[in-house]
mmCIF file of C-alpha atoms in Angstrom:
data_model
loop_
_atom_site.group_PDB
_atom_site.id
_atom_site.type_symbol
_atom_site.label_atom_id
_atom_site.label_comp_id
_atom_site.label_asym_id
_atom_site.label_seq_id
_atom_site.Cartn_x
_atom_site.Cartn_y
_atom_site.Cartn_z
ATOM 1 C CA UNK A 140 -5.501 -26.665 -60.445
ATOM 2 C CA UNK A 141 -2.455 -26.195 -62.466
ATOM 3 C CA UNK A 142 0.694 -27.974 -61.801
ATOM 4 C CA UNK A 143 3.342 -25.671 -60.878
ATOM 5 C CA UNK A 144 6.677 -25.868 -63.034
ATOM 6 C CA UNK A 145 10.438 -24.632 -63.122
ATOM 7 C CA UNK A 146 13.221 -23.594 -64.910
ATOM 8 C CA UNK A 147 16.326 -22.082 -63.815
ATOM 9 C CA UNK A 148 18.662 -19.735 -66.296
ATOM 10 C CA UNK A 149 21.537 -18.061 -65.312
ATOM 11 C CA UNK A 150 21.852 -14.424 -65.719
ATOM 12 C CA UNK A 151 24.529 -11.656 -64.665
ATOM 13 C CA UNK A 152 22.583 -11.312 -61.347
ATOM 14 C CA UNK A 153 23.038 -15.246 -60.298
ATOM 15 C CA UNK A 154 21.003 -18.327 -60.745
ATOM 16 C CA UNK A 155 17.625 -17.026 -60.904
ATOM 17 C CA UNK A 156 14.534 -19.249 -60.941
ATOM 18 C CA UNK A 157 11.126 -18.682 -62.624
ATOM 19 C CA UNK A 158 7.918 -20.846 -61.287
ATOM 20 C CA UNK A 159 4.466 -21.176 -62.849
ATOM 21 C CA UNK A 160 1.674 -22.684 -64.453
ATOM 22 C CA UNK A 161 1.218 -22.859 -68.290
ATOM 23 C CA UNK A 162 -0.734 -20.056 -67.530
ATOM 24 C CA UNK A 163 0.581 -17.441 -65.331
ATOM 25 C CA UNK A 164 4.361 -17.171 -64.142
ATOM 26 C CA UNK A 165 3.860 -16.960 -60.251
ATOM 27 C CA UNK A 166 7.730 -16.641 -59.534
ATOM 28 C CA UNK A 167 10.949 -15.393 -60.969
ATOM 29 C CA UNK A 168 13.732 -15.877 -57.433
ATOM 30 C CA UNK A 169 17.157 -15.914 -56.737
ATOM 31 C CA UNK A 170 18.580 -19.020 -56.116
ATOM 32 C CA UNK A 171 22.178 -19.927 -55.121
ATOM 33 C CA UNK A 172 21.209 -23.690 -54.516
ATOM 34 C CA UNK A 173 22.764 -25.725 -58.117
ATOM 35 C CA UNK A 174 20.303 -28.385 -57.632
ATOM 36 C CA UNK A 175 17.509 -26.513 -58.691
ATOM 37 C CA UNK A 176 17.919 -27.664 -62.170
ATOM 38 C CA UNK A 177 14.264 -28.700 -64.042
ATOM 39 C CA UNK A 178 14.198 -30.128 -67.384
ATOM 40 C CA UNK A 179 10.691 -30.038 -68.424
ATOM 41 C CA UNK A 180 9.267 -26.381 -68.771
ATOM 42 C CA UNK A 181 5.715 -25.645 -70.592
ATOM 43 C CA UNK A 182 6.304 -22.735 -73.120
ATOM 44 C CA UNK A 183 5.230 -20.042 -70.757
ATOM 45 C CA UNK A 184 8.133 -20.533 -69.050
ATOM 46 C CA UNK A 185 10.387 -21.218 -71.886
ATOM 47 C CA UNK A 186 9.210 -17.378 -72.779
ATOM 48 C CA UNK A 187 9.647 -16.027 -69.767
ATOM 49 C CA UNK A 188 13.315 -17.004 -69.369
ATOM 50 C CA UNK A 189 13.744 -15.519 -73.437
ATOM 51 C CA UNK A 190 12.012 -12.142 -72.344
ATOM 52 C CA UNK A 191 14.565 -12.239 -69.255
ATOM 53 C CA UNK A 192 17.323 -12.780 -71.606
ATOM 54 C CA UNK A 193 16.789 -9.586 -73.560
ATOM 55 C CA UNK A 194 16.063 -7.764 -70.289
ATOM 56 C CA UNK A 195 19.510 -8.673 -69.504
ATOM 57 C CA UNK A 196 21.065 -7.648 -72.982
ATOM 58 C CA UNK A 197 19.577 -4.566 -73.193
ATOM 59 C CA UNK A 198 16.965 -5.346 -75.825
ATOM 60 C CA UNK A 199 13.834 -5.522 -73.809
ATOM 61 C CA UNK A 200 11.995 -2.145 -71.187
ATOM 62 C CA UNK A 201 8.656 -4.225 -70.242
ATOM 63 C CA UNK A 202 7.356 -7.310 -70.183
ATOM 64 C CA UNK A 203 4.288 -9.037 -71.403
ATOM 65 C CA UNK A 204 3.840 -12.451 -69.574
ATOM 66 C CA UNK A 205 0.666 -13.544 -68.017
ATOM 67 C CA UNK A 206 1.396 -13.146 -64.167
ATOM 68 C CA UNK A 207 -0.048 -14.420 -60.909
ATOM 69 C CA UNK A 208 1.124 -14.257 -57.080
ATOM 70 C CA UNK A 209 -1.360 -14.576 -54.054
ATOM 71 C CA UNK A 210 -1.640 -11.835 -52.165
ATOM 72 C CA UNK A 211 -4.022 -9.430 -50.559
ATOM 73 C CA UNK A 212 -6.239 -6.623 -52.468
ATOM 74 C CA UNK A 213 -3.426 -4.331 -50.555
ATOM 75 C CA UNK A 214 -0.447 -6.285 -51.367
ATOM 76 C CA UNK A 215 -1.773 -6.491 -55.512
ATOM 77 C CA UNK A 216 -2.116 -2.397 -55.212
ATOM 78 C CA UNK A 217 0.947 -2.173 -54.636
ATOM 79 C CA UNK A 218 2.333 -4.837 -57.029
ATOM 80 C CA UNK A 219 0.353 -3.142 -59.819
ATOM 81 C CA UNK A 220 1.935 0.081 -59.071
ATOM 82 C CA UNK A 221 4.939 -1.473 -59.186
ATOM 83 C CA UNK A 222 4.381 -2.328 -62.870
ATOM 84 C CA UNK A 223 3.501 1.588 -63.806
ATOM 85 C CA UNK A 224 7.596 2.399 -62.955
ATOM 86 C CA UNK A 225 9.252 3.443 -65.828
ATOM 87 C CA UNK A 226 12.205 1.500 -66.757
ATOM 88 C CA UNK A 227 15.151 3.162 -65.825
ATOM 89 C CA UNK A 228 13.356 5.339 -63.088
ATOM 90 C CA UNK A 229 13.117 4.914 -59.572
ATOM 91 C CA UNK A 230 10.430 6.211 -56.668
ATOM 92 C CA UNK A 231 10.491 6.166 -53.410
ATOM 93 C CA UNK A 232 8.459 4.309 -50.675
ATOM 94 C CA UNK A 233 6.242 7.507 -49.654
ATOM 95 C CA UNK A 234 6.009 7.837 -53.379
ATOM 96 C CA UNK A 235 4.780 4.766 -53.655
ATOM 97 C CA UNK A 236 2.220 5.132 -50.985
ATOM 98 C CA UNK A 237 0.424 8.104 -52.797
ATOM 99 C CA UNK A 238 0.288 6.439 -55.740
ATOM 100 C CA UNK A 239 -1.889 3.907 -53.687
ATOM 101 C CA UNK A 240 -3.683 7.004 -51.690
ATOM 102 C CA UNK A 241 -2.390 5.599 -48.681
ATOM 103 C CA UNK A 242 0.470 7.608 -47.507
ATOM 104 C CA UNK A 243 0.393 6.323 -43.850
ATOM 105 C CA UNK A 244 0.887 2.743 -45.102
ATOM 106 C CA UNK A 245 4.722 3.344 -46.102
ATOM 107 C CA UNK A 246 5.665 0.558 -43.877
ATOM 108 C CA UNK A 247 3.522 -1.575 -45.548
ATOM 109 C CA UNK A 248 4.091 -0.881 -48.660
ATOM 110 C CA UNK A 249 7.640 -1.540 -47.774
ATOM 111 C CA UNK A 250 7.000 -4.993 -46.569
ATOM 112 C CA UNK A 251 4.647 -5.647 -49.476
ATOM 113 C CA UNK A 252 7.568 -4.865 -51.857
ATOM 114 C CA UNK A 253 9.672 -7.004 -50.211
ATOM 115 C CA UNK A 254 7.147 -9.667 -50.499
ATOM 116 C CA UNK A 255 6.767 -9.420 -54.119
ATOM 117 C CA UNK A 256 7.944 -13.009 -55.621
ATOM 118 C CA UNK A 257 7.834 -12.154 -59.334
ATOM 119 C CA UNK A 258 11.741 -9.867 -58.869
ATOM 120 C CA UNK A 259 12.707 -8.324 -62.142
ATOM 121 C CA UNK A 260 9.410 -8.138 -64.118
ATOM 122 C CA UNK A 261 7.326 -6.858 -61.075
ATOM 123 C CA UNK A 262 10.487 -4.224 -60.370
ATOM 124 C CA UNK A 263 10.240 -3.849 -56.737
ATOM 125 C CA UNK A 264 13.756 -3.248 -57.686
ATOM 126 C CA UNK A 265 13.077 0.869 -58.624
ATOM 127 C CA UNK A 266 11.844 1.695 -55.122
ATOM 128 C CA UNK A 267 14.312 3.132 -53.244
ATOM 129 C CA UNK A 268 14.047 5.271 -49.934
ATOM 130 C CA UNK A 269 13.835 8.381 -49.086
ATOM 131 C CA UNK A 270 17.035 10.321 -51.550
ATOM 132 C CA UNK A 271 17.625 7.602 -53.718
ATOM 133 C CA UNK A 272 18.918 5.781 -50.910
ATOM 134 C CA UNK A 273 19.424 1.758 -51.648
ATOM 135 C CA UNK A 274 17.611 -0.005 -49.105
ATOM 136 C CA UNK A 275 16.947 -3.593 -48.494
ATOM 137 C CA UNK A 276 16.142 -5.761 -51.263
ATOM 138 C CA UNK A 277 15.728 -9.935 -50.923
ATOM 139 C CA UNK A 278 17.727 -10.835 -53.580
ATOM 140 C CA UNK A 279 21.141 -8.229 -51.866
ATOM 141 C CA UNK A 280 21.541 -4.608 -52.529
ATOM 142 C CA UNK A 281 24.632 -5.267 -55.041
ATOM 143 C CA UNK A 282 21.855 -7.124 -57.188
ATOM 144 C CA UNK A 283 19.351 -4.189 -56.736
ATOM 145 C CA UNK A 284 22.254 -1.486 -57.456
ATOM 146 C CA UNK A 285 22.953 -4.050 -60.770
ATOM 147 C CA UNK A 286 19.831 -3.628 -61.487
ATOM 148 C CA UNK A 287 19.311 -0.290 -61.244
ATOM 149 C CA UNK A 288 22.903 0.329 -63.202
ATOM 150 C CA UNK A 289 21.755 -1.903 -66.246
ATOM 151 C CA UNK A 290 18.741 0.288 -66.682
ATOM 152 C CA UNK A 291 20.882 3.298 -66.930
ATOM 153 C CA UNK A 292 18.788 4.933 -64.121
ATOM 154 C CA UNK A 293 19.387 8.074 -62.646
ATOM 155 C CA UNK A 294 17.958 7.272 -58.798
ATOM 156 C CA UNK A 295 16.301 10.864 -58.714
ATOM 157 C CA UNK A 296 15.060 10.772 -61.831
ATOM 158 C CA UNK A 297 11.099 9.520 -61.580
ATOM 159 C CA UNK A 298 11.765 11.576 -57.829
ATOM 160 C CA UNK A 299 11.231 14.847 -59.067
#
């Protein structure tokens, strides 16, 4: 087994901290706690918190890291639809549910997105509810709505 690493950078978002292996990133949270400070980091990381930083300058739609996070065969349908969200587009929940052929598993896809650990690269942050309404979002709905506003997203826009 691996040995699990971390870094944390600061972004405009807060503290955020990215976890993993040198061979999968497992975690990318939002921290508020200053002692979460690691100085060793395998170059996975290291890449991770680069790709981040031109996420957050505008210079980077996707990412392309190696990622892991356990879950169940449900919970990773829904993570890899997550991935399939165009950058600067949102869906909603029942949206989301088709896309899984599931529609009467919206609340579970809603707690599955909540439970998504990898924030930012796995963009849990581009479902919205129903109207482009901003619901909950673990790391606070001013960081989702920051989100949302650095992609340049109209809410409706992939809800057409």
């Amino acid at each position: 087994m691996d040995a699990l690493y971390h870094l944390r950078i600061d972004s405009p978002v807060g503290p955020l901290l990215i976890s993993g292996t040198t061979t999968h990133i497992t975690a990318v949270s939002f921290t508020d706690n200053p002692e979460d400070v690691f100085h060793e980091a395998p170059p996975l990381l290291l890449e991770c918190a680069q790709q981040l930083f031109e996420y957050f300058a505008g210079d980077r739609k996707s990412f392309d890291l190696p990622l892991s996070q356990p879950g169940s065969e449900f919970q990773h349908r829904v993570w890899d639809q997550l991935l399939k969200i165009p950058y600067g587009q949102t869906i909603t929940y029942l949206q989301l549910a088709k896309r899984i052929n599931n529609v009467k598993s919206i609340r579970a896809v809603g707690t599955t997105n909540g439970k998504n650990a990898i924030a930012i690269i796995v963009p849990c942050h581009r479902v919205v509810g129903a109207n482009g309404v901003l619901t909950g979002y673990a790391g606070g709905l001013w960081r989702k709505r920051w989100l949302l506003d650095h992609e340049g997203g109209d809410l409706f826009k992939g809800m057409r």
